[in-house]
Every structure is written in structure tokens, then in C-alpha cells.
mmCIF file of C-alpha atoms in Angstrom:
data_model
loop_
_atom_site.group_PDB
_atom_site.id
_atom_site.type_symbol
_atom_site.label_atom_id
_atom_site.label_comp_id
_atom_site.label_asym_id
_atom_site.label_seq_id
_atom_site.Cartn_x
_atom_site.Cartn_y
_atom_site.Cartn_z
ATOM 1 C CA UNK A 216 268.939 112.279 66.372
ATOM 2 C CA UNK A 217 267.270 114.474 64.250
ATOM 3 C CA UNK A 218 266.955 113.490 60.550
ATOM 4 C CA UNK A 219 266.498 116.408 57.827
ATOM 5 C CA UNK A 220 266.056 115.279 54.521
ATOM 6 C CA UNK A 221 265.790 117.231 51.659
ATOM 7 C CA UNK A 222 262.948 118.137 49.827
ATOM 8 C CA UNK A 223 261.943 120.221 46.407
ATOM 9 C CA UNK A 224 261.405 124.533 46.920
ATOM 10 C CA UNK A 225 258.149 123.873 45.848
ATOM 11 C CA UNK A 226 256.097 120.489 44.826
ATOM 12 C CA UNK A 227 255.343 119.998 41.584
ATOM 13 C CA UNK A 228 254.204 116.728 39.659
ATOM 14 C CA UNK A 229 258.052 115.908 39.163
ATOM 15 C CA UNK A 230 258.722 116.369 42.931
ATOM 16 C CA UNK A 231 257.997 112.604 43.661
ATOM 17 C CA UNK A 232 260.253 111.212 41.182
ATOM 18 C CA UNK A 233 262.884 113.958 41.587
ATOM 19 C CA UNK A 234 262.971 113.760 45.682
ATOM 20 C CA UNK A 235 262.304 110.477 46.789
ATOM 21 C CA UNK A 236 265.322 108.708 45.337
ATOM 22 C CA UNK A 237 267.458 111.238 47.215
ATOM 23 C CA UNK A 238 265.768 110.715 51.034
ATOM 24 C CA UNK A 239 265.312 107.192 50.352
ATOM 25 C CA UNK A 240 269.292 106.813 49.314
ATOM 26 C CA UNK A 241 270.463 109.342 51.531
ATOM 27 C CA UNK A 242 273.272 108.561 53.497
ATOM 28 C CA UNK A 243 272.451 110.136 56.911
ATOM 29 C CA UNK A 244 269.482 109.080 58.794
ATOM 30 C CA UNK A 245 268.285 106.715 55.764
ATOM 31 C CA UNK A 246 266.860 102.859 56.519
ATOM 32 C CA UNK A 247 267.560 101.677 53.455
ATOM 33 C CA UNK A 248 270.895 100.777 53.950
ATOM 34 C CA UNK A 249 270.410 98.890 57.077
ATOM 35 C CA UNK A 250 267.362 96.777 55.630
ATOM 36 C CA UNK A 251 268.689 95.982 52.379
ATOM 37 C CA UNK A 252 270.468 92.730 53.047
ATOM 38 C CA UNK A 253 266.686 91.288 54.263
ATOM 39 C CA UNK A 254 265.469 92.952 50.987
ATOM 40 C CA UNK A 255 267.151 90.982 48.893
ATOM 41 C CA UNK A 256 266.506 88.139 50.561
ATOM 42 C CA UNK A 257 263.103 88.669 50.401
ATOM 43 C CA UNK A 258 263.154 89.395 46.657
ATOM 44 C CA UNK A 259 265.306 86.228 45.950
ATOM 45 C CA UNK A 260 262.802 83.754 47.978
ATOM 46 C CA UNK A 261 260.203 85.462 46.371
ATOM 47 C CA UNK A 262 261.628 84.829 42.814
ATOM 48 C CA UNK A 263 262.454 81.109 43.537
ATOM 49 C CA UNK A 264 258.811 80.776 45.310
ATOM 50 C CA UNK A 265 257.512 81.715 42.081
ATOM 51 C CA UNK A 266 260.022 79.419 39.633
ATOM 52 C CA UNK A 267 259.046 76.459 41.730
ATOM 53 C CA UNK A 268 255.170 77.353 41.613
ATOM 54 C CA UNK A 269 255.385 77.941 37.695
ATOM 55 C CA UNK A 270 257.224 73.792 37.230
ATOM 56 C CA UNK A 271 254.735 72.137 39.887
ATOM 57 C CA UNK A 272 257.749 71.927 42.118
ATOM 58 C CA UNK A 273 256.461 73.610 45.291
ATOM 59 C CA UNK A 274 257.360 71.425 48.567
ATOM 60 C CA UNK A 275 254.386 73.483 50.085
ATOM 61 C CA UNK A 276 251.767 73.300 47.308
ATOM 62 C CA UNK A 277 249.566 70.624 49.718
ATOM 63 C CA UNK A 278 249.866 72.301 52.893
ATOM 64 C CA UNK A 279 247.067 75.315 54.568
ATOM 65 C CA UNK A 280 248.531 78.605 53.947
ATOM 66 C CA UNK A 281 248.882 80.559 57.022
ATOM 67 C CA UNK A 282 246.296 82.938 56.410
ATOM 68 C CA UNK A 283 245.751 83.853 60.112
ATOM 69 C CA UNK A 284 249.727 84.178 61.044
ATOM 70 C CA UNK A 285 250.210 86.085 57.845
ATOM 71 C CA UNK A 286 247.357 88.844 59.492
ATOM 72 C CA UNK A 287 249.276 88.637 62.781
ATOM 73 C CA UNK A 288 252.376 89.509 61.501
ATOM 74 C CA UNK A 289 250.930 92.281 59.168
ATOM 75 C CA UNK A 290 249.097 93.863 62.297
ATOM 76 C CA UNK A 291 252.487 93.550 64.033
ATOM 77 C CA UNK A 292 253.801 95.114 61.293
ATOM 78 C CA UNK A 293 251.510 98.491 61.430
ATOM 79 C CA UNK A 294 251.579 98.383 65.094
ATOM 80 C CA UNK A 295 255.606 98.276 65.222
ATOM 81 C CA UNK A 296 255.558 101.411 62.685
ATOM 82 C CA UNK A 297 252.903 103.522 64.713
ATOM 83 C CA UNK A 298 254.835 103.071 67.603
ATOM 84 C CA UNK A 299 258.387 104.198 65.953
ATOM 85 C CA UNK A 300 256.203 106.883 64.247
ATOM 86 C CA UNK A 301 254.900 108.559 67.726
ATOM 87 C CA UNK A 302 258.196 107.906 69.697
ATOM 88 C CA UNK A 303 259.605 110.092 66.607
ATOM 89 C CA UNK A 304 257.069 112.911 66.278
ATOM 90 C CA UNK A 305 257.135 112.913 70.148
ATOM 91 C CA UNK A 306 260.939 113.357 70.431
ATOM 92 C CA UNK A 307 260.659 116.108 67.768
ATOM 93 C CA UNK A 308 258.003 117.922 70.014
ATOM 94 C CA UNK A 309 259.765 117.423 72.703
ATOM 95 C CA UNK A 310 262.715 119.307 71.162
ATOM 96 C CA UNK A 311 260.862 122.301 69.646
ATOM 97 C CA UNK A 312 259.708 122.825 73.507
ATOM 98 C CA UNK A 313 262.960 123.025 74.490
ATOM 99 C CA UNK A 314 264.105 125.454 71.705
ATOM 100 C CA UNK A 315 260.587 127.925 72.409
ATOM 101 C CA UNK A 316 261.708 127.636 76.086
ATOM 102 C CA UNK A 317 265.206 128.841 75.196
ATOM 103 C CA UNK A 318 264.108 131.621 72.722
ATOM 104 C CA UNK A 319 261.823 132.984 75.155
ATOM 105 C CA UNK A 320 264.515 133.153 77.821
ATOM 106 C CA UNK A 321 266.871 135.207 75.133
ATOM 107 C CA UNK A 322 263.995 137.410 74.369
ATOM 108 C CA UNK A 323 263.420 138.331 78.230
ATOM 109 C CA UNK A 324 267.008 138.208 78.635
ATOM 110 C CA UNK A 325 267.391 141.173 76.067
ATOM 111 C CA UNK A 326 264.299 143.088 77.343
ATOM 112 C CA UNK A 327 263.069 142.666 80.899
ATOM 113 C CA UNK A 328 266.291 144.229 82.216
ATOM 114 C CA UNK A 329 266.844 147.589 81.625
ATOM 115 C CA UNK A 330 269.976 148.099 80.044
ATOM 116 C CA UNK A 331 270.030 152.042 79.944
ATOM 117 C CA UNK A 332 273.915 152.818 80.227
ATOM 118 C CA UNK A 333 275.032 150.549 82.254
ATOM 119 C CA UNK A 334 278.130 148.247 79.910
ATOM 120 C CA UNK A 335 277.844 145.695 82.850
ATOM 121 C CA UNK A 336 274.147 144.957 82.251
ATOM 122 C CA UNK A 337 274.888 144.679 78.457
ATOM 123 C CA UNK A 338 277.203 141.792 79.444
ATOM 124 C CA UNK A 339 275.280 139.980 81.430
ATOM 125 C CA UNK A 340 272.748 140.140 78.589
ATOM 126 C CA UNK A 341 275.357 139.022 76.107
ATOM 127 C CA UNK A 342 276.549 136.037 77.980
ATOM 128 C CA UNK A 343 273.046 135.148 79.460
ATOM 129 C CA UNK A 344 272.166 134.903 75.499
ATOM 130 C CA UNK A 345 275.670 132.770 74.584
ATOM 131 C CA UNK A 346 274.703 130.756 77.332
ATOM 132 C CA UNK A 347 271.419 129.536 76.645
ATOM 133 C CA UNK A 348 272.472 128.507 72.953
ATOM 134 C CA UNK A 349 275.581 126.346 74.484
ATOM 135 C CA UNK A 350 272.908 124.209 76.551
ATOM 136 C CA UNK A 351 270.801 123.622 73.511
ATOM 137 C CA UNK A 352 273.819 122.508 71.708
ATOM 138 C CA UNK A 353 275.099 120.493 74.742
ATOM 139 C CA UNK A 354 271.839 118.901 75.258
ATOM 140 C CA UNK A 355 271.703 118.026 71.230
ATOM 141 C CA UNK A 356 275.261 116.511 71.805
ATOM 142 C CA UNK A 357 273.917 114.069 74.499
ATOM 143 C CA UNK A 358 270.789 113.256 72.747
ATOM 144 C CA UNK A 359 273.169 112.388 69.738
ATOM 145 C CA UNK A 360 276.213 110.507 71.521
ATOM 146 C CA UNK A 361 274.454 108.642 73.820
ATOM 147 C CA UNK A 362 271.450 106.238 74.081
ATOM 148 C CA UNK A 363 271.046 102.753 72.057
ATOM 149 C CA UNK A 364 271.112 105.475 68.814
ATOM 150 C CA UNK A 365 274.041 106.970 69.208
ATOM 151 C CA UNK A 366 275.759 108.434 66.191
ATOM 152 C CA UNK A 367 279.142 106.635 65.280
ATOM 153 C CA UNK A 368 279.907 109.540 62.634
ATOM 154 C CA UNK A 369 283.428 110.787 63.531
ATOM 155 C CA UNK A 370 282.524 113.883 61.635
ATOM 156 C CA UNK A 371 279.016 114.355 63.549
ATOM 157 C CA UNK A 372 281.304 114.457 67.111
ATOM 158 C CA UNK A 373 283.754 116.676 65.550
ATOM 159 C CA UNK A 374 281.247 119.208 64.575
ATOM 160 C CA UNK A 375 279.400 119.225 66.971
ATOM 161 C CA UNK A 376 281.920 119.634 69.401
ATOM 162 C CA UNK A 377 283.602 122.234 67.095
ATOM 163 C CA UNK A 378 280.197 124.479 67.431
ATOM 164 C CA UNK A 379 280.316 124.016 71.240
ATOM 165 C CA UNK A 380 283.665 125.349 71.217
ATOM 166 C CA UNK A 381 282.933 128.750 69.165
ATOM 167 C CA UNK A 382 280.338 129.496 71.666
ATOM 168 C CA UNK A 383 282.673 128.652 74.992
ATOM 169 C CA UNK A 384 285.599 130.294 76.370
ATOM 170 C CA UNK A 385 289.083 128.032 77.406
ATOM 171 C CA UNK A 386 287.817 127.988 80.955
ATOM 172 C CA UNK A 387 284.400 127.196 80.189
ATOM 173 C CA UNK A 388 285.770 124.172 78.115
ATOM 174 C CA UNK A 389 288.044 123.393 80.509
ATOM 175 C CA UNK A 390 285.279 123.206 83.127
ATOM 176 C CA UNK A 391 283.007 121.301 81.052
ATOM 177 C CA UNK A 392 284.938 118.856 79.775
ATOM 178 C CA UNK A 393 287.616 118.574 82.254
ATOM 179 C CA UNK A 394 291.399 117.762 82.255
ATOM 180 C CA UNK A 395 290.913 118.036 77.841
ATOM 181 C CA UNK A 396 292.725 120.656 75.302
ATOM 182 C CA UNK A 397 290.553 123.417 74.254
ATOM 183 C CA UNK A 398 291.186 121.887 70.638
ATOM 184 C CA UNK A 399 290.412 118.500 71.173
ATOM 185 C CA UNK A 400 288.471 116.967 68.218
ATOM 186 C CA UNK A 401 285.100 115.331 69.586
ATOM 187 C CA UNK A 402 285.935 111.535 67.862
ATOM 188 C CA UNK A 403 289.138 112.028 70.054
ATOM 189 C CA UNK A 404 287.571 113.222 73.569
ATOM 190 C CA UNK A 405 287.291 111.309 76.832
ATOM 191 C CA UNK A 406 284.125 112.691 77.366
ATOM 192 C CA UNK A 407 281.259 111.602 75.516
ATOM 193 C CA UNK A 408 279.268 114.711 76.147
ATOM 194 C CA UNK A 409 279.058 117.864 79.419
ATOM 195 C CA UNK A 410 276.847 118.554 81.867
ATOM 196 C CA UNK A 411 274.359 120.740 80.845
ATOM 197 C CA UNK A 412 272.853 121.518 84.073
ATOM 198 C CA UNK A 413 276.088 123.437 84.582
ATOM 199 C CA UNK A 414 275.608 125.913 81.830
ATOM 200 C CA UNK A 415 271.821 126.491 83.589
ATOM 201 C CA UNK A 416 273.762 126.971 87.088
ATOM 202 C CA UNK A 417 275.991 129.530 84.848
ATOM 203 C CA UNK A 418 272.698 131.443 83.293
ATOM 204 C CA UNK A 419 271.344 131.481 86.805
ATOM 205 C CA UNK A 420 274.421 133.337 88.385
ATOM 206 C CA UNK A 421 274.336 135.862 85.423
ATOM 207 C CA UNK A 422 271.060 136.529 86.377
ATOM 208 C CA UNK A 423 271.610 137.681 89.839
#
């Protein structure tokens, strides 16, 4: 899942102080809320570390501090970030291949063929072009409802079944997401997301 988070028009010095509270608190897509319980817990052994240093009370005081295991686990650390930090930017890429792909398809959709006249061309143009914007949105459903990350939101699977659904006709629906109401909420459907492949199958018979 994709994660925008909002940022200032332009920076300025006041940007930092102004923006980072909001991505770091933000409800969608934001860590802090799943790593604030070991946070605290963190903070609290750190405070009671340091009341028991201050009153010579530290169990620990004669014992070797683990210098080297300390290094381990800050290596660990960077390399567990890195590795979140690539499988990220490389999901993102990725994506915006996908979406070039797609756009370039519209683009020779609307001007290799030549229209001239002809209503029936225009058509197939037309629904050639609807097409290829229901598979990007089917294949961002999948990506989002399935996986170990899969979005629980209620109001992510409505909407994004509710765009799906503007873009499809009732048999279209009915033939992706079989033996389902056209106006079936997405937190109420059987199926977790369509096959995509059939909208390219679609594309390719409007293409003659």
C-alpha cells in the first residue's frame, strides 16, 4: 500500500515543525502507533535505569557492558531499515512502471488508429481507454487486500471498490466478481479482489 503523507506547498524554516507532527501522527500509513507500546517501555526502563544509577542501586553496576552486542544489534538495526527502505522505493518503482505502461497504451489507443468518421472506432477507443484504468485500479485493489499487509480499513475496501464500480458496467461487475450485487459494498464482498488478467483479455478483444 501506498502511503501519501502530507507535506507544506513550499518549505520554509517552519516546515519541519509545522509538518512532521502531522506524518508522524497521521493515522493512515503511520508507525507510530504500532511502536508506541515498546516506546514507552523503553522510556520507562530508561528512567528507572537512571534512578537506580543516581542511589548506587544498580544490580548491573559490576558486570562488562555489552559493548560488542550493543554494535550487533545497532548494525541489525540499519541493516533491517535499508532493507524495508529498498523493498519500499522498489514497490513504488515498480508501480510508476505499471502506470507509464498504461498511459502509453491510452495515448496509442487514442492515436495510432485512425478514427476519421467511423462512431465504431471512437468506441473501441473509449472503452480500450476505460479499460486500461479499471486494471490499474484492480491491480491497486489486490496489492492493497491481499498479502501479509493487507489493509483492514472497511472504508479503504469500500472505496476502492466504489471507484471500480464507476468505471464498470453491471455485466462487467457481474463477470468480475461473480454471483455479487452490482452495489455490494467492498467490506461486505465475497471476493477479496478480480482478476485482472481478464480486463487485459477485454482490452485485447477491443483491439481486434
Amino acid at each position: 500500500m501506498v502511503v501519501q503523507y502530507t507535506s507544506g506547498h513550499e518549505g520554509s524554516v517552519m516546515s519541519f515543525f509545522t509538518i512532521t507532527p502531522r506524518v508522524l501522527c497521521g493515522c493512515t500509513g503511520s508507525v507510530i502507533k504500532s511502536v508506541l507500546p515498546q516506546v514507552c517501555i523503553t522510556v520507562a526502563l530508561s528512567f528507572l535505569a537512571m534512578y537506580l544509577d543516581d542511589r548506587d542501586m544498580n544490580p548491573f553496576a559490576n558486570q562488562e557492558q555489552p559493548v560488542a552486542l550493543g554494535i550487533l544489534v545497532t548494525f541489525l538495526l540499519v541493516f533491517e531499515t535499508q532493507s524495508a527502505y529498498n523493498q519500499f522505493w522498489q514497490a513504488l518503482t515498480h508501480l510508476d512502471g505499471m502506470l507509464q505502461t498504461t498511459r502509453t497504451l491510452a495515448m496509442i489507443s487514442c492515436c495510432i488508429f485512425e478514427r476519421g468518421h467511423s462512431t465504431e472506432v471512437k468506441v473501441r477507443v473509449r472503452r480500450m481507454v476505460r479499460l486500461l484504468i479499471v486494471h490499474f485500479w484492480l491491480v491497486v485493489e489486490h496489492f492493497q487486500r491481499t498479502g501479509a499487509n493487507a489493509t483492514k480499513d472497511t472504508n479503504v475496501h469500500d472505496t476502492l471498490r466504489s471507484d471500480i464500480r464507476c468505471l464498470v458496467g453491471r455485466k462487467e461487475f457481474m463477470m468480475l466478481y461473480p454471483k455479487e450485487p452490482f452495489d455490494t459494498p467492498g467490506s461486505k464482498s465475497h471476493h477479496v479482489a478480480a482478476n485482472s488478467v481478464q480486463v487485459l483479455f477485454w482490452i485485447e478483444l477491443g483491439a481486434g
